[in-house]
């Protein structure tokens, strides 16, 4: 192989550094960088020992391999992204104020942008890299129902502040729990259910006194 030296500001840059950059380029499969490196190699080759046609063919073969690998990877990324359509997902994103928030819902469609693939959830577009969980409809429904139950329990008065006037609220939360199937109930936080039972016992005690 001919001597290859990178020229910068009229000075020869360390050969090892050039080789390292070339190796890094190949590892990252960046065809634009690869072409730049090849052009620089042709421009700054040693005129006393020029690169042969065979060596250039080898370089171009490497480029073709890199390009083919990128095309295959791009196709695989597209197939993976397409699989999200129709699925229920939970997305970890940030709002306009920079606060972390979770968005959940069904993926309606997929859109490709310059920086990657985006999914449409609840009329919003989110990069697929932000997807944390993919779930089937049964699991997703169970998560929503469980959250509704736990939120309802959290809004009930504390045991010390509970009065008979709160009986209707407590009964409503009990009805919500009873409407859930066994699959959904298994995801409920035990502490939330224990709180509901304690409030029910307190209501019974107040009614007896």
Short mmCIF file of C-alpha atoms in Angstrom, two decimals:
data_model
loop_
_atom_site.label_atom_id
_atom_site.label_comp_id
_atom_site.label_asym_id
_atom_site.label_seq_id
_atom_site.Cartn_x
_atom_site.Cartn_y
_atom_site.Cartn_z
CA UNK A 1 0.00 0.00 0.00
CA UNK A 2 1.28 3.45 -0.84
CA UNK A 3 2.27 5.87 1.86
CA UNK A 4 -0.72 7.95 2.89
CA UNK A 5 -0.20 11.21 4.73
CA UNK A 6 -2.72 13.82 5.76
CA UNK A 7 -1.63 17.39 4.99
CA UNK A 8 -2.88 20.23 7.16
CA UNK A 9 -1.62 23.84 6.96
CA UNK A 10 1.30 22.65 4.82
CA UNK A 11 2.45 20.12 7.43
CA UNK A 12 2.32 16.33 7.52
CA UNK A 13 -0.03 15.05 10.22
CA UNK A 14 1.01 11.99 12.23
CA UNK A 15 0.46 8.84 10.13
CA UNK A 16 -0.94 6.87 13.07
CA UNK A 17 -3.57 9.52 13.64
CA UNK A 18 -4.64 9.21 10.00
CA UNK A 19 -4.91 5.44 10.30
CA UNK A 20 -6.91 5.74 13.49
CA UNK A 21 -9.35 8.10 11.82
CA UNK A 22 -9.72 5.73 8.91
CA UNK A 23 -10.42 2.80 11.22
CA UNK A 24 -12.92 4.84 13.20
CA UNK A 25 -14.67 5.80 9.96
CA UNK A 26 -15.07 2.17 8.94
CA UNK A 27 -16.35 1.18 12.35
CA UNK A 28 -18.98 3.92 12.29
CA UNK A 29 -20.09 3.02 8.74
CA UNK A 30 -20.19 6.68 7.67
CA UNK A 31 -20.05 6.63 3.87
CA UNK A 32 -19.63 10.41 3.59
CA UNK A 33 -16.54 10.33 5.79
CA UNK A 34 -15.29 7.30 3.89
CA UNK A 35 -15.50 9.16 0.58
CA UNK A 36 -13.73 12.18 2.06
CA UNK A 37 -10.95 9.93 3.30
CA UNK A 38 -10.63 8.23 -0.09
CA UNK A 39 -10.44 11.56 -1.90
CA UNK A 40 -7.80 12.78 0.55
CA UNK A 41 -5.85 9.55 -0.01
CA UNK A 42 -5.87 10.09 -3.78
CA UNK A 43 -4.91 13.76 -3.42
CA UNK A 44 -2.02 13.32 -1.00
CA UNK A 45 -0.59 9.97 -2.10
CA UNK A 46 3.16 9.66 -2.46
CA UNK A 47 3.97 10.45 -6.14
CA UNK A 48 6.99 8.14 -5.89
CA UNK A 49 4.77 5.24 -4.87
CA UNK A 50 1.26 5.88 -6.20
CA UNK A 51 -1.67 3.75 -5.19
CA UNK A 52 -2.42 0.99 -7.72
CA UNK A 53 -5.78 0.46 -9.43
CA UNK A 54 -6.19 -2.77 -7.50
CA UNK A 55 -5.91 -0.91 -4.24
CA UNK A 56 -8.48 1.65 -5.35
CA UNK A 57 -10.85 -1.14 -6.37
CA UNK A 58 -10.42 -2.60 -2.89
CA UNK A 59 -11.21 0.78 -1.34
CA UNK A 60 -14.34 1.13 -3.50
CA UNK A 61 -15.40 -2.39 -2.57
CA UNK A 62 -15.16 -1.40 1.09
CA UNK A 63 -17.28 1.65 0.33
CA UNK A 64 -19.92 -0.47 -1.41
CA UNK A 65 -20.01 -2.81 1.58
CA UNK A 66 -20.51 0.13 3.94
CA UNK A 67 -23.30 1.57 1.78
CA UNK A 68 -25.02 -1.81 1.55
CA UNK A 69 -24.81 -2.24 5.32
CA UNK A 70 -26.35 1.21 5.83
CA UNK A 71 -29.19 0.42 3.43
CA UNK A 72 -29.94 -2.85 5.23
CA UNK A 73 -29.85 -1.08 8.60
CA UNK A 74 -32.18 1.64 7.31
CA UNK A 75 -34.64 -0.97 6.08
CA UNK A 76 -34.54 -2.80 9.41
CA UNK A 77 -35.14 0.47 11.27
CA UNK A 78 -38.15 1.15 9.06
CA UNK A 79 -39.58 -2.33 9.67
CA UNK A 80 -39.06 -1.99 13.44
CA UNK A 81 -40.73 1.42 13.47
CA UNK A 82 -43.67 0.12 11.40
CA UNK A 83 -44.35 -2.53 14.02
CA UNK A 84 -45.37 0.19 16.47
CA UNK A 85 -48.44 1.14 14.42
CA UNK A 86 -51.59 -0.10 16.17
CA UNK A 87 -49.71 -0.87 19.39
CA UNK A 88 -50.19 0.81 22.75
CA UNK A 89 -47.07 2.58 23.96
CA UNK A 90 -45.80 4.62 26.87
CA UNK A 91 -43.47 7.45 25.87
CA UNK A 92 -41.01 9.27 28.12
CA UNK A 93 -40.78 12.83 26.86
CA UNK A 94 -40.47 16.43 28.06
CA UNK A 95 -42.95 19.28 27.84
CA UNK A 96 -42.30 22.81 26.59
CA UNK A 97 -40.99 23.75 30.03
CA UNK A 98 -38.43 20.94 30.02
CA UNK A 99 -40.34 18.85 32.58
CA UNK A 100 -40.38 15.08 32.20
CA UNK A 101 -43.75 13.57 31.43
CA UNK A 102 -45.23 10.30 30.22
CA UNK A 103 -47.56 10.05 27.25
CA UNK A 104 -49.52 6.87 26.64
CA UNK A 105 -51.85 5.78 23.89
CA UNK A 106 -52.27 3.93 20.65
CA UNK A 107 -49.90 4.58 17.73
CA UNK A 108 -52.01 5.85 14.83
CA UNK A 109 -49.35 6.18 12.15
CA UNK A 110 -45.62 6.46 11.46
CA UNK A 111 -43.81 9.45 9.98
CA UNK A 112 -40.21 9.62 8.76
CA UNK A 113 -38.20 12.79 9.35
CA UNK A 114 -34.57 13.75 8.77
CA UNK A 115 -33.61 12.76 12.31
CA UNK A 116 -35.48 9.45 12.41
CA UNK A 117 -38.93 7.92 12.70
CA UNK A 118 -41.79 9.44 14.67
CA UNK A 119 -45.04 7.89 15.90
CA UNK A 120 -48.36 9.68 16.26
CA UNK A 121 -49.92 9.22 19.70
CA UNK A 122 -52.88 11.30 20.91
CA UNK A 123 -52.36 13.75 18.01
CA UNK A 124 -48.71 14.31 18.95
CA UNK A 125 -45.53 13.19 17.18
CA UNK A 126 -42.75 11.52 19.20
CA UNK A 127 -39.40 10.06 18.21
CA UNK A 128 -39.43 6.28 18.55
CA UNK A 129 -36.31 6.55 20.71
CA UNK A 130 -38.58 7.99 23.44
CA UNK A 131 -40.78 4.87 23.60
CA UNK A 132 -40.27 3.10 26.93
CA UNK A 133 -42.99 0.45 26.88
CA UNK A 134 -44.94 -1.36 24.18
CA UNK A 135 -48.04 -3.19 25.38
CA UNK A 136 -50.99 -5.13 24.03
CA UNK A 137 -54.49 -3.71 24.49
CA UNK A 138 -55.32 -5.86 27.51
CA UNK A 139 -52.24 -4.81 29.45
CA UNK A 140 -52.64 -1.17 28.47
CA UNK A 141 -56.29 -1.15 29.61
CA UNK A 142 -55.29 -2.77 32.90
CA UNK A 143 -52.68 -0.06 33.50
CA UNK A 144 -55.19 2.73 32.87
CA UNK A 145 -57.83 1.13 35.08
CA UNK A 146 -55.33 0.52 37.87
CA UNK A 147 -54.16 4.13 37.72
CA UNK A 148 -57.77 5.36 37.86
CA UNK A 149 -58.40 3.28 40.99
CA UNK A 150 -55.23 4.39 42.76
CA UNK A 151 -55.88 8.05 41.88
CA UNK A 152 -59.43 7.74 43.24
CA UNK A 153 -58.16 6.27 46.52
CA UNK A 154 -55.59 9.06 46.82
CA UNK A 155 -58.37 11.67 46.58
CA UNK A 156 -60.37 10.18 49.47
CA UNK A 157 -60.13 11.83 52.91
CA UNK A 158 -57.60 10.50 55.39
CA UNK A 159 -58.73 8.09 58.07
CA UNK A 160 -58.63 10.84 60.70
CA UNK A 161 -60.63 13.30 58.57
CA UNK A 162 -63.22 10.79 57.35
CA UNK A 163 -66.90 11.46 58.18
CA UNK A 164 -70.18 9.79 57.30
CA UNK A 165 -70.65 12.38 54.60
CA UNK A 166 -67.77 10.70 52.73
CA UNK A 167 -69.53 7.32 52.58
CA UNK A 168 -70.76 7.87 49.01
CA UNK A 169 -67.22 8.66 47.80
CA UNK A 170 -65.81 5.53 49.44
CA UNK A 171 -68.59 3.39 47.98
CA UNK A 172 -67.89 4.78 44.50
CA UNK A 173 -64.25 3.70 44.72
CA UNK A 174 -65.35 0.24 45.90
CA UNK A 175 -67.65 -0.04 42.87
CA UNK A 176 -64.73 0.88 40.62
CA UNK A 177 -62.64 -1.89 42.16
CA UNK A 178 -65.45 -4.45 41.87
CA UNK A 179 -65.88 -3.62 38.18
CA UNK A 180 -62.29 -4.67 37.46
CA UNK A 181 -61.47 -8.22 36.36
CA UNK A 182 -58.92 -10.42 38.10
CA UNK A 183 -56.23 -9.62 35.54
CA UNK A 184 -56.57 -5.90 36.20
CA UNK A 185 -56.71 -6.30 39.96
CA UNK A 186 -53.32 -8.01 40.09
CA UNK A 187 -51.63 -4.73 39.13
CA UNK A 188 -53.17 -2.71 41.95
CA UNK A 189 -50.82 -1.38 44.59
CA UNK A 190 -51.57 -3.25 47.84
CA UNK A 191 -51.24 -0.06 49.85
CA UNK A 192 -54.05 1.57 47.87
CA UNK A 193 -56.38 -1.35 48.42
CA UNK A 194 -55.53 -1.52 52.13
CA UNK A 195 -56.35 2.19 52.41
CA UNK A 196 -59.77 1.61 50.86
CA UNK A 197 -60.53 -1.23 53.28
CA UNK A 198 -59.46 0.91 56.26
CA UNK A 199 -61.78 3.71 55.18
CA UNK A 200 -64.65 1.27 54.73
CA UNK A 201 -64.13 -0.10 58.22
CA UNK A 202 -64.03 3.43 59.58
CA UNK A 203 -67.34 4.26 57.88
CA UNK A 204 -68.92 1.15 59.44
CA UNK A 205 -67.58 2.14 62.84
CA UNK A 206 -68.99 5.67 62.51
CA UNK A 207 -72.39 4.30 61.54
CA UNK A 208 -72.50 2.02 64.60
CA UNK A 209 -71.55 4.75 67.06
#
